[in-house]
Amino acid sequence: MTHEQMEPYFFLVEEGEEGERIDRYLAEQEEGWSRSQIQTWLKEERVTVNGAKVKANYRLSGGDQISLQIPPPTELQVEPEAIPLEIIYEDRDLVVVNKPRGMVVHPAPGNFSGTLVNALLYHCKDLSGINGILRPGIVHRIDKETSGLLVVAKSDRAHLGLMAQLKEHAMERSYLAVVNGHFPHRLGTVDAPIGRDPKDRKKMAVVLSGKRAVTHFSVLEEMPKHTLLRCRLETGRTHQIRVHMSYIGHPIVGDPKYGKGENYGMEGQALHAATLGFNHPVTGKSLHFEVPLPEDMEKLLERLRSM
């Protein structure tokens, strides 16, 4: 198998991740990657750190640049699909979309069609190839049952520039969330590390060995038993807002994984990526986007206000 036949993944080791074994680190980056699979890829010399081959017991240093090349599923070809998209902004380098709740961002086992990537390939024709055939153009993700704003790269130059802003925490991202209970204060910050839940590897949790995760929140509206929050991400860990809200005792309404499961007739968790801001990676122009709550969350608020 040649490198040209492999799908590349790139990772930059951040502060606080030093000292971790590379096989453990990589296994935590994607659901479905086991340590034994990572160790096999390491033995097959499909992993490099700063351009050099390493073994499974290699200990990471801050700033290490990891490249992983895995064989793409040869039987899989991501097909463009004529799926309606709400395009908020588009130019030759990037596109900003308002993803509906229930849409998966990119193909993966169990979801090889009907994804945002399938729709974008039909709409844009060309997307950045940095993340390979399954995740072309994808710079950041939001969960299937979360709605809202995403920026997708159409050129490799834009992709690298947007990734750098994410790494530097220079991208503005805020969410609207409906959570259980009330708060004694109008503003708050959750600063608690997030990693794989040791009791359930399919979930994330606040764990001492996790990566630094910071969520700032403000109260927008109080209802009889619930609160509408604006949550701003300082870091971008998997399921960060969902985990942090559950951790402080205010799980998001309708969250099937970290909440009480009560959705009051709405499908999925009441979480919406409402604002997105960044500097254009090619022109340098400051861009800011905001989209209103989707109809299902508006109806949810109406129900909760009358409880």
PDB file of C-alpha atoms in Angstrom:
ATOM      1  CA  MET A   1       0.000   0.000   0.000  1.00  0.00           C
ATOM      2  CA  THR A   2       1.552   3.289  -1.060  1.00  0.00           C
ATOM      3  CA  HIS A   3       1.196   6.583   0.751  1.00  0.00           C
ATOM      4  CA  GLU A   4      -0.788   7.915  -2.206  1.00  0.00           C
ATOM      5  CA  GLN A   5      -3.452   5.340  -1.393  1.00  0.00           C
ATOM      6  CA  MET A   6      -3.731   6.433   2.234  1.00  0.00           C
ATOM      7  CA  GLU A   7      -5.895   9.036   3.880  1.00  0.00           C
ATOM      8  CA  PRO A   8      -3.783  11.561   5.870  1.00  0.00           C
ATOM      9  CA  TYR A   9      -4.658  12.904   9.299  1.00  0.00           C
ATOM     10  CA  PHE A  10      -2.670  15.677  10.986  1.00  0.00           C
ATOM     11  CA  PHE A  11      -2.451  16.529  14.678  1.00  0.00           C
ATOM     12  CA  LEU A  12      -0.552  19.188  16.643  1.00  0.00           C
ATOM     13  CA  VAL A  13       0.266  18.323  20.253  1.00  0.00           C
ATOM     14  CA  GLU A  14      -0.807  21.146  22.563  1.00  0.00           C
ATOM     15  CA  GLU A  15       0.440  22.227  25.964  1.00  0.00           C
ATOM     16  CA  GLY A  16      -0.848  19.888  28.644  1.00  0.00           C
ATOM     17  CA  GLU A  17      -0.629  16.850  26.364  1.00  0.00           C
ATOM     18  CA  GLU A  18       3.112  16.341  26.851  1.00  0.00           C
ATOM     19  CA  GLY A  19       4.265  12.990  28.165  1.00  0.00           C
ATOM     20  CA  GLU A  20       1.335  10.960  26.846  1.00  0.00           C
ATOM     21  CA  ARG A  21       2.107   7.831  24.828  1.00  0.00           C
ATOM     22  CA  ILE A  22       1.429   8.354  21.152  1.00  0.00           C
ATOM     23  CA  ASP A  23      -0.717   5.206  20.805  1.00  0.00           C
ATOM     24  CA  ARG A  24      -2.992   6.367  23.634  1.00  0.00           C
ATOM     25  CA  TYR A  25      -3.127   9.928  22.268  1.00  0.00           C
ATOM     26  CA  LEU A  26      -4.113   8.851  18.749  1.00  0.00           C
ATOM     27  CA  ALA A  27      -6.709   6.359  20.002  1.00  0.00           C
ATOM     28  CA  GLU A  28      -8.496   9.258  21.709  1.00  0.00           C
ATOM     29  CA  GLN A  29      -8.657  11.419  18.590  1.00  0.00           C
ATOM     30  CA  GLU A  30     -11.348   9.526  16.698  1.00  0.00           C
ATOM     31  CA  GLU A  31     -14.167   7.238  17.797  1.00  0.00           C
ATOM     32  CA  GLY A  32     -13.526   3.764  16.453  1.00  0.00           C
ATOM     33  CA  TRP A  33      -9.731   3.957  16.672  1.00  0.00           C
ATOM     34  CA  SER A  34      -8.497   1.387  19.203  1.00  0.00           C
ATOM     35  CA  ARG A  35      -5.011   1.351  20.734  1.00  0.00           C
ATOM     36  CA  SER A  36      -4.336  -2.028  19.137  1.00  0.00           C
ATOM     37  CA  GLN A  37      -5.207  -0.599  15.699  1.00  0.00           C
ATOM     38  CA  ILE A  38      -2.980   2.414  16.328  1.00  0.00           C
ATOM     39  CA  GLN A  39      -0.138   0.117  17.402  1.00  0.00           C
ATOM     40  CA  THR A  40      -0.535  -1.837  14.164  1.00  0.00           C
ATOM     41  CA  TRP A  41      -0.308   1.379  12.142  1.00  0.00           C
ATOM     42  CA  LEU A  42       2.805   2.365  14.102  1.00  0.00           C
ATOM     43  CA  LYS A  43       4.455  -0.992  13.341  1.00  0.00           C
ATOM     44  CA  GLU A  44       3.586  -0.512   9.673  1.00  0.00           C
ATOM     45  CA  GLU A  45       5.331   2.895   9.850  1.00  0.00           C
ATOM     46  CA  ARG A  46       2.198   4.824   8.966  1.00  0.00           C
ATOM     47  CA  VAL A  47       2.792   7.368  11.746  1.00  0.00           C
ATOM     48  CA  THR A  48       5.447  10.074  11.830  1.00  0.00           C
ATOM     49  CA  VAL A  49       6.252  12.696  14.444  1.00  0.00           C
ATOM     50  CA  ASN A  50       7.993  15.755  13.047  1.00  0.00           C
ATOM     51  CA  GLY A  51       8.698  13.693   9.950  1.00  0.00           C
ATOM     52  CA  ALA A  52      10.306  10.747  11.780  1.00  0.00           C
ATOM     53  CA  LYS A  53       8.953   7.233  12.401  1.00  0.00           C
ATOM     54  CA  VAL A  54       8.242   6.418  16.066  1.00  0.00           C
ATOM     55  CA  LYS A  55       7.194   3.449  18.210  1.00  0.00           C
ATOM     56  CA  ALA A  56       4.054   2.999  20.294  1.00  0.00           C
ATOM     57  CA  ASN A  57       5.810   3.990  23.531  1.00  0.00           C
ATOM     58  CA  TYR A  58       6.969   7.355  22.186  1.00  0.00           C
ATOM     59  CA  ARG A  59       6.150  10.132  24.672  1.00  0.00           C
ATOM     60  CA  LEU A  60       4.766  13.300  23.148  1.00  0.00           C
ATOM     61  CA  SER A  61       6.259  16.773  23.497  1.00  0.00           C
ATOM     62  CA  GLY A  62       4.388  20.052  23.130  1.00  0.00           C
ATOM     63  CA  GLY A  63       4.420  21.219  19.530  1.00  0.00           C
ATOM     64  CA  ASP A  64       4.958  17.742  18.059  1.00  0.00           C
ATOM     65  CA  GLN A  65       3.447  17.472  14.594  1.00  0.00           C
ATOM     66  CA  ILE A  66       1.904  14.058  13.991  1.00  0.00           C
ATOM     67  CA  SER A  67       1.019  12.658  10.586  1.00  0.00           C
ATOM     68  CA  LEU A  68      -1.057   9.474  10.304  1.00  0.00           C
ATOM     69  CA  GLN A  69      -1.719   7.819   6.958  1.00  0.00           C
ATOM     70  CA  ILE A  70      -4.305   5.049   6.969  1.00  0.00           C
ATOM     71  CA  PRO A  71      -5.641   3.015   4.055  1.00  0.00           C
ATOM     72  CA  PRO A  72      -8.925   4.470   2.839  1.00  0.00           C
ATOM     73  CA  PRO A  73     -11.789   2.007   2.481  1.00  0.00           C
ATOM     74  CA  THR A  74     -11.203   1.025  -1.137  1.00  0.00           C
ATOM     75  CA  GLU A  75     -14.858   0.165  -1.707  1.00  0.00           C
ATOM     76  CA  LEU A  76     -15.991   3.572  -0.479  1.00  0.00           C
ATOM     77  CA  GLN A  77     -16.392   6.612  -2.667  1.00  0.00           C
ATOM     78  CA  VAL A  78     -18.023   9.682  -1.208  1.00  0.00           C
ATOM     79  CA  GLU A  79     -20.688  10.708  -3.700  1.00  0.00           C
ATOM     80  CA  PRO A  80     -22.089  14.221  -4.198  1.00  0.00           C
ATOM     81  CA  GLU A  81     -25.782  14.383  -3.250  1.00  0.00           C
ATOM     82  CA  ALA A  82     -28.338  17.068  -4.114  1.00  0.00           C
ATOM     83  CA  ILE A  83     -29.262  17.822  -0.510  1.00  0.00           C
ATOM     84  CA  PRO A  84     -30.583  21.345   0.236  1.00  0.00           C
ATOM     85  CA  LEU A  85     -28.136  23.545   2.154  1.00  0.00           C
ATOM     86  CA  GLU A  86     -28.538  26.880   3.893  1.00  0.00           C
ATOM     87  CA  ILE A  87     -25.466  28.767   2.692  1.00  0.00           C
ATOM     88  CA  ILE A  88     -24.722  31.790   4.886  1.00  0.00           C
ATOM     89  CA  TYR A  89     -21.546  32.906   3.077  1.00  0.00           C
ATOM     90  CA  GLU A  90     -19.359  31.610   0.269  1.00  0.00           C
ATOM     91  CA  ASP A  91     -16.310  32.656  -1.725  1.00  0.00           C
ATOM     92  CA  ARG A  92     -13.577  30.857  -3.645  1.00  0.00           C
ATOM     93  CA  ASP A  93     -11.805  29.692  -0.458  1.00  0.00           C
ATOM     94  CA  LEU A  94     -14.517  28.781   2.048  1.00  0.00           C
ATOM     95  CA  VAL A  95     -18.201  28.326   2.705  1.00  0.00           C
ATOM     96  CA  VAL A  96     -20.210  28.936   5.900  1.00  0.00           C
ATOM     97  CA  VAL A  97     -23.334  26.824   6.348  1.00  0.00           C
ATOM     98  CA  ASN A  98     -26.163  26.591   8.871  1.00  0.00           C
ATOM     99  CA  LYS A  99     -26.335  22.839   9.514  1.00  0.00           C
ATOM    100  CA  PRO A 100     -29.760  21.437  10.394  1.00  0.00           C
ATOM    101  CA  ARG A 101     -30.240  19.230  13.412  1.00  0.00           C
ATOM    102  CA  GLY A 102     -30.059  15.556  12.491  1.00  0.00           C
ATOM    103  CA  MET A 103     -27.421  15.889   9.756  1.00  0.00           C
ATOM    104  CA  VAL A 104     -24.064  14.168  10.221  1.00  0.00           C
ATOM    105  CA  VAL A 105     -21.108  16.367   9.249  1.00  0.00           C
ATOM    106  CA  HIS A 106     -18.974  13.817   7.390  1.00  0.00           C
ATOM    107  CA  PRO A 107     -19.207  10.165   6.266  1.00  0.00           C
ATOM    108  CA  ALA A 108     -18.308   7.479   8.803  1.00  0.00           C
ATOM    109  CA  PRO A 109     -19.313   3.880   9.452  1.00  0.00           C
ATOM    110  CA  GLY A 110     -23.104   3.820   9.451  1.00  0.00           C
ATOM    111  CA  ASN A 111     -23.409   7.200   7.743  1.00  0.00           C
ATOM    112  CA  PHE A 112     -21.880   7.055   4.268  1.00  0.00           C
ATOM    113  CA  SER A 113     -24.574   9.199   2.659  1.00  0.00           C
ATOM    114  CA  GLY A 114     -26.833  12.086   3.541  1.00  0.00           C
ATOM    115  CA  THR A 115     -24.026  13.974   5.287  1.00  0.00           C
ATOM    116  CA  LEU A 116     -22.993  17.608   5.053  1.00  0.00           C
ATOM    117  CA  VAL A 117     -19.937  16.545   3.037  1.00  0.00           C
ATOM    118  CA  ASN A 118     -22.130  14.729   0.494  1.00  0.00           C
ATOM    119  CA  ALA A 119     -24.214  17.885   0.108  1.00  0.00           C
ATOM    120  CA  LEU A 120     -21.179  20.177  -0.119  1.00  0.00           C
ATOM    121  CA  LEU A 121     -19.508  18.046  -2.786  1.00  0.00           C
ATOM    122  CA  TYR A 122     -22.616  18.513  -4.926  1.00  0.00           C
ATOM    123  CA  HIS A 123     -22.774  22.243  -4.222  1.00  0.00           C
ATOM    124  CA  CYS A 124     -19.065  23.174  -4.304  1.00  0.00           C
ATOM    125  CA  LYS A 125     -17.553  20.468  -6.521  1.00  0.00           C
ATOM    126  CA  ASP A 126     -14.140  21.003  -4.887  1.00  0.00           C
ATOM    127  CA  LEU A 127     -13.233  21.000  -1.203  1.00  0.00           C
ATOM    128  CA  SER A 128      -9.873  21.086   0.570  1.00  0.00           C
ATOM    129  CA  GLY A 129      -8.186  17.667   0.443  1.00  0.00           C
ATOM    130  CA  ILE A 130      -6.196  18.020   3.663  1.00  0.00           C
ATOM    131  CA  ASN A 131      -8.438  15.711   5.701  1.00  0.00           C
ATOM    132  CA  GLY A 132      -8.741  13.025   3.026  1.00  0.00           C
ATOM    133  CA  ILE A 133     -11.666  11.526   1.158  1.00  0.00           C
ATOM    134  CA  LEU A 134     -14.015  11.127   4.140  1.00  0.00           C
ATOM    135  CA  ARG A 135     -13.600  14.594   5.642  1.00  0.00           C
ATOM    136  CA  PRO A 136     -12.748  16.982   2.792  1.00  0.00           C
ATOM    137  CA  GLY A 137     -12.784  20.607   3.879  1.00  0.00           C
ATOM    138  CA  ILE A 138     -13.875  19.835   7.426  1.00  0.00           C
ATOM    139  CA  VAL A 139     -12.105  22.173   9.852  1.00  0.00           C
ATOM    140  CA  HIS A 140     -14.354  21.687  12.890  1.00  0.00           C
ATOM    141  CA  ARG A 141     -17.485  19.690  13.618  1.00  0.00           C
ATOM    142  CA  ILE A 142     -20.735  19.921  15.509  1.00  0.00           C
ATOM    143  CA  ASP A 143     -22.704  16.876  16.637  1.00  0.00           C
ATOM    144  CA  LYS A 144     -25.392  15.293  14.487  1.00  0.00           C
ATOM    145  CA  GLU A 145     -28.163  16.492  16.813  1.00  0.00           C
ATOM    146  CA  THR A 146     -26.721  20.000  17.189  1.00  0.00           C
ATOM    147  CA  SER A 147     -27.703  22.676  14.677  1.00  0.00           C
ATOM    148  CA  GLY A 148     -25.877  25.783  13.569  1.00  0.00           C
ATOM    149  CA  LEU A 149     -22.864  27.369  11.941  1.00  0.00           C
ATOM    150  CA  LEU A 150     -19.865  25.616  10.426  1.00  0.00           C
ATOM    151  CA  VAL A 151     -17.082  26.935   8.206  1.00  0.00           C
ATOM    152  CA  VAL A 152     -15.760  24.531   5.565  1.00  0.00           C
ATOM    153  CA  ALA A 153     -12.569  25.037   3.556  1.00  0.00           C
ATOM    154  CA  LYS A 154     -12.657  24.890  -0.235  1.00  0.00           C
ATOM    155  CA  SER A 155      -8.894  25.414  -0.663  1.00  0.00           C
ATOM    156  CA  ASP A 156      -5.936  23.887   1.169  1.00  0.00           C
ATOM    157  CA  ARG A 157      -4.593  27.362   1.984  1.00  0.00           C
ATOM    158  CA  ALA A 158      -7.865  28.288   3.658  1.00  0.00           C
ATOM    159  CA  HIS A 159      -7.955  24.982   5.528  1.00  0.00           C
ATOM    160  CA  LEU A 160      -4.496  25.468   7.028  1.00  0.00           C
ATOM    161  CA  GLY A 161      -5.288  29.057   8.007  1.00  0.00           C
ATOM    162  CA  LEU A 162      -8.552  28.126   9.704  1.00  0.00           C
ATOM    163  CA  MET A 163      -6.915  25.215  11.532  1.00  0.00           C
ATOM    164  CA  ALA A 164      -4.256  27.600  12.864  1.00  0.00           C
ATOM    165  CA  GLN A 165      -6.937  29.931  14.246  1.00  0.00           C
ATOM    166  CA  LEU A 166      -8.619  26.995  15.979  1.00  0.00           C
ATOM    167  CA  LYS A 167      -5.322  25.904  17.533  1.00  0.00           C
ATOM    168  CA  GLU A 168      -4.680  29.444  18.754  1.00  0.00           C
ATOM    169  CA  HIS A 169      -8.252  29.727  20.127  1.00  0.00           C
ATOM    170  CA  ALA A 170      -8.698  32.751  17.863  1.00  0.00           C
ATOM    171  CA  MET A 171     -12.002  31.615  16.347  1.00  0.00           C
ATOM    172  CA  GLU A 172     -15.151  32.977  17.988  1.00  0.00           C
ATOM    173  CA  ARG A 173     -17.785  30.307  18.583  1.00  0.00           C
ATOM    174  CA  SER A 174     -20.844  30.661  20.788  1.00  0.00           C
ATOM    175  CA  TYR A 175     -23.852  28.407  21.265  1.00  0.00           C
ATOM    176  CA  LEU A 176     -27.361  28.797  22.605  1.00  0.00           C
ATOM    177  CA  ALA A 177     -28.312  26.017  25.000  1.00  0.00           C
ATOM    178  CA  VAL A 178     -31.421  25.200  27.005  1.00  0.00           C
ATOM    179  CA  VAL A 179     -30.413  23.540  30.268  1.00  0.00           C
ATOM    180  CA  ASN A 180     -32.124  22.148  33.324  1.00  0.00           C
ATOM    181  CA  GLY A 181     -32.399  24.251  36.463  1.00  0.00           C
ATOM    182  CA  HIS A 182     -31.453  27.798  37.475  1.00  0.00           C
ATOM    183  CA  PHE A 183     -28.169  29.566  38.278  1.00  0.00           C
ATOM    184  CA  PRO A 184     -27.408  31.823  41.259  1.00  0.00           C
ATOM    185  CA  HIS A 185     -25.355  34.112  38.999  1.00  0.00           C
ATOM    186  CA  ARG A 186     -25.657  35.598  35.506  1.00  0.00           C
ATOM    187  CA  LEU A 187     -22.133  34.754  34.309  1.00  0.00           C
ATOM    188  CA  GLY A 188     -19.923  31.743  34.824  1.00  0.00           C
ATOM    189  CA  THR A 189     -16.971  29.723  33.563  1.00  0.00           C
ATOM    190  CA  VAL A 190     -16.377  25.982  33.634  1.00  0.00           C
ATOM    191  CA  ASP A 191     -12.649  25.170  33.522  1.00  0.00           C
ATOM    192  CA  ALA A 192     -12.434  21.392  33.755  1.00  0.00           C
ATOM    193  CA  PRO A 193     -10.334  18.938  31.673  1.00  0.00           C
ATOM    194  CA  ILE A 194     -12.150  16.588  29.313  1.00  0.00           C
ATOM    195  CA  GLY A 195     -11.112  13.125  28.138  1.00  0.00           C
ATOM    196  CA  ARG A 196     -12.584   9.724  27.414  1.00  0.00           C
ATOM    197  CA  ASP A 197     -14.890   8.442  30.141  1.00  0.00           C
ATOM    198  CA  PRO A 198     -12.959   5.549  31.755  1.00  0.00           C
ATOM    199  CA  LYS A 199     -16.262   3.747  32.394  1.00  0.00           C
ATOM    200  CA  ASP A 200     -17.624   4.228  28.867  1.00  0.00           C
ATOM    201  CA  ARG A 201     -15.169   4.882  26.013  1.00  0.00           C
ATOM    202  CA  LYS A 202     -18.005   6.094  23.779  1.00  0.00           C
ATOM    203  CA  LYS A 203     -18.547   9.060  26.097  1.00  0.00           C
ATOM    204  CA  MET A 204     -16.441  12.001  27.202  1.00  0.00           C
ATOM    205  CA  ALA A 205     -16.127  13.104  30.814  1.00  0.00           C
ATOM    206  CA  VAL A 206     -14.341  15.518  33.132  1.00  0.00           C
ATOM    207  CA  VAL A 207     -11.188  13.601  34.078  1.00  0.00           C
ATOM    208  CA  LEU A 208      -7.917  14.762  35.634  1.00  0.00           C
ATOM    209  CA  SER A 209      -5.926  13.250  32.747  1.00  0.00           C
ATOM    210  CA  GLY A 210      -8.051  15.030  30.130  1.00  0.00           C
ATOM    211  CA  LYS A 211      -7.229  18.011  27.931  1.00  0.00           C
ATOM    212  CA  ARG A 212      -7.828  21.532  29.177  1.00  0.00           C
ATOM    213  CA  ALA A 213     -11.400  22.626  28.397  1.00  0.00           C
ATOM    214  CA  VAL A 214     -12.930  26.030  29.149  1.00  0.00           C
ATOM    215  CA  THR A 215     -16.551  27.080  28.576  1.00  0.00           C
ATOM    216  CA  HIS A 216     -17.840  30.571  29.423  1.00  0.00           C
ATOM    217  CA  PHE A 217     -21.597  31.041  29.817  1.00  0.00           C
ATOM    218  CA  SER A 218     -24.153  33.763  30.460  1.00  0.00           C
ATOM    219  CA  VAL A 219     -27.821  33.544  31.411  1.00  0.00           C
ATOM    220  CA  LEU A 220     -30.163  34.906  28.723  1.00  0.00           C
ATOM    221  CA  GLU A 221     -33.560  33.832  30.068  1.00  0.00           C
ATOM    222  CA  GLU A 222     -34.940  31.968  33.066  1.00  0.00           C
ATOM    223  CA  MET A 223     -38.029  29.788  32.726  1.00  0.00           C
ATOM    224  CA  PRO A 224     -39.915  27.992  35.513  1.00  0.00           C
ATOM    225  CA  LYS A 225     -37.595  24.966  35.508  1.00  0.00           C
ATOM    226  CA  HIS A 226     -35.038  25.705  32.808  1.00  0.00           C
ATOM    227  CA  THR A 227     -32.549  28.337  31.626  1.00  0.00           C
ATOM    228  CA  LEU A 228     -31.478  29.589  28.211  1.00  0.00           C
ATOM    229  CA  LEU A 229     -27.708  30.113  28.100  1.00  0.00           C
ATOM    230  CA  ARG A 230     -25.198  31.541  25.697  1.00  0.00           C
ATOM    231  CA  CYS A 231     -22.059  29.395  25.888  1.00  0.00           C
ATOM    232  CA  ARG A 232     -18.750  30.572  24.432  1.00  0.00           C
ATOM    233  CA  LEU A 233     -16.021  28.061  23.690  1.00  0.00           C
ATOM    234  CA  GLU A 234     -12.481  29.001  24.649  1.00  0.00           C
ATOM    235  CA  THR A 235     -11.317  25.492  23.734  1.00  0.00           C
ATOM    236  CA  GLY A 236     -13.008  22.982  21.447  1.00  0.00           C
ATOM    237  CA  ARG A 237     -13.089  19.513  22.964  1.00  0.00           C
ATOM    238  CA  THR A 238     -15.453  16.769  21.826  1.00  0.00           C
ATOM    239  CA  HIS A 239     -18.936  17.295  23.337  1.00  0.00           C
ATOM    240  CA  GLN A 240     -17.448  20.100  25.472  1.00  0.00           C
ATOM    241  CA  ILE A 241     -20.578  22.102  26.284  1.00  0.00           C
ATOM    242  CA  ARG A 242     -22.654  18.970  26.809  1.00  0.00           C
ATOM    243  CA  VAL A 243     -20.071  17.481  29.192  1.00  0.00           C
ATOM    244  CA  HIS A 244     -19.464  20.716  31.105  1.00  0.00           C
ATOM    245  CA  MET A 245     -23.155  21.478  31.616  1.00  0.00           C
ATOM    246  CA  SER A 246     -23.781  17.944  32.845  1.00  0.00           C
ATOM    247  CA  TYR A 247     -20.727  18.187  35.120  1.00  0.00           C
ATOM    248  CA  ILE A 248     -22.058  21.288  36.921  1.00  0.00           C
ATOM    249  CA  GLY A 249     -25.514  19.756  37.330  1.00  0.00           C
ATOM    250  CA  HIS A 250     -27.322  21.557  34.502  1.00  0.00           C
ATOM    251  CA  PRO A 251     -27.493  19.062  31.612  1.00  0.00           C
ATOM    252  CA  ILE A 252     -28.794  20.219  28.252  1.00  0.00           C
ATOM    253  CA  VAL A 253     -32.461  19.466  27.619  1.00  0.00           C
ATOM    254  CA  GLY A 254     -32.900  16.448  25.361  1.00  0.00           C
ATOM    255  CA  ASP A 255     -29.277  15.297  25.580  1.00  0.00           C
ATOM    256  CA  PRO A 256     -29.501  11.486  25.298  1.00  0.00           C
ATOM    257  CA  LYS A 257     -25.879  10.892  26.291  1.00  0.00           C
ATOM    258  CA  TYR A 258     -25.150  13.337  29.106  1.00  0.00           C
ATOM    259  CA  GLY A 259     -28.603  14.526  30.167  1.00  0.00           C
ATOM    260  CA  LYS A 260     -31.867  13.296  31.604  1.00  0.00           C
ATOM    261  CA  GLY A 261     -33.269  12.436  28.170  1.00  0.00           C
ATOM    262  CA  GLU A 262     -36.350  14.672  28.548  1.00  0.00           C
ATOM    263  CA  ASN A 263     -36.758  16.426  25.188  1.00  0.00           C
ATOM    264  CA  TYR A 264     -40.341  17.752  25.451  1.00  0.00           C
ATOM    265  CA  GLY A 265     -41.069  16.711  21.885  1.00  0.00           C
ATOM    266  CA  MET A 266     -37.825  17.952  20.307  1.00  0.00           C
ATOM    267  CA  GLU A 267     -35.405  15.544  18.601  1.00  0.00           C
ATOM    268  CA  GLY A 268     -31.854  15.794  19.944  1.00  0.00           C
ATOM    269  CA  GLN A 269     -30.248  18.117  22.464  1.00  0.00           C
ATOM    270  CA  ALA A 270     -31.286  21.776  22.679  1.00  0.00           C
ATOM    271  CA  LEU A 271     -27.947  23.126  21.476  1.00  0.00           C
ATOM    272  CA  HIS A 272     -27.415  25.520  18.574  1.00  0.00           C
ATOM    273  CA  ALA A 273     -24.164  26.977  17.178  1.00  0.00           C
ATOM    274  CA  ALA A 274     -25.467  30.530  16.871  1.00  0.00           C
ATOM    275  CA  THR A 275     -22.389  32.675  16.184  1.00  0.00           C
ATOM    276  CA  LEU A 276     -19.110  32.139  14.351  1.00  0.00           C
ATOM    277  CA  GLY A 277     -16.305  34.624  13.834  1.00  0.00           C
ATOM    278  CA  PHE A 278     -12.818  34.400  12.341  1.00  0.00           C
ATOM    279  CA  ASN A 279     -10.333  36.209  10.142  1.00  0.00           C
ATOM    280  CA  HIS A 280     -10.530  35.178   6.505  1.00  0.00           C
ATOM    281  CA  PRO A 281      -7.500  32.860   6.069  1.00  0.00           C
ATOM    282  CA  VAL A 282      -6.612  34.372   2.668  1.00  0.00           C
ATOM    283  CA  THR A 283      -7.747  38.014   2.702  1.00  0.00           C
ATOM    284  CA  GLY A 284      -7.362  38.630   6.445  1.00  0.00           C
ATOM    285  CA  LYS A 285     -10.795  40.286   6.599  1.00  0.00           C
ATOM    286  CA  SER A 286     -12.680  39.883   9.881  1.00  0.00           C
ATOM    287  CA  LEU A 287     -15.865  37.858   9.361  1.00  0.00           C
ATOM    288  CA  HIS A 288     -18.741  37.409  11.813  1.00  0.00           C
ATOM    289  CA  PHE A 289     -21.914  35.387  11.322  1.00  0.00           C
ATOM    290  CA  GLU A 290     -25.005  34.831  13.451  1.00  0.00           C
ATOM    291  CA  VAL A 291     -28.105  32.729  12.833  1.00  0.00           C
ATOM    292  CA  PRO A 292     -31.328  32.636  14.897  1.00  0.00           C
ATOM    293  CA  LEU A 293     -32.634  29.674  16.821  1.00  0.00           C
ATOM    294  CA  PRO A 294     -34.180  26.973  14.640  1.00  0.00           C
ATOM    295  CA  GLU A 295     -37.911  26.477  14.751  1.00  0.00           C
ATOM    296  CA  ASP A 296     -37.750  23.350  16.926  1.00  0.00           C
ATOM    297  CA  MET A 297     -35.850  25.181  19.691  1.00  0.00           C
ATOM    298  CA  GLU A 298     -38.236  28.154  19.512  1.00  0.00           C
ATOM    299  CA  LYS A 299     -41.164  25.773  20.020  1.00  0.00           C
ATOM    300  CA  LEU A 300     -39.305  24.116  22.884  1.00  0.00           C
ATOM    301  CA  LEU A 301     -38.870  27.479  24.609  1.00  0.00           C
ATOM    302  CA  GLU A 302     -42.578  28.217  24.232  1.00  0.00           C
ATOM    303  CA  ARG A 303     -43.430  24.912  25.932  1.00  0.00           C
ATOM    304  CA  LEU A 304     -40.928  25.414  28.752  1.00  0.00           C
ATOM    305  CA  ARG A 305     -42.083  28.963  29.446  1.00  0.00           C
ATOM    306  CA  SER A 306     -45.597  27.699  30.145  1.00  0.00           C
ATOM    307  CA  MET A 307     -44.620  24.859  32.496  1.00  0.00           C
TER     308      MET A 307
END
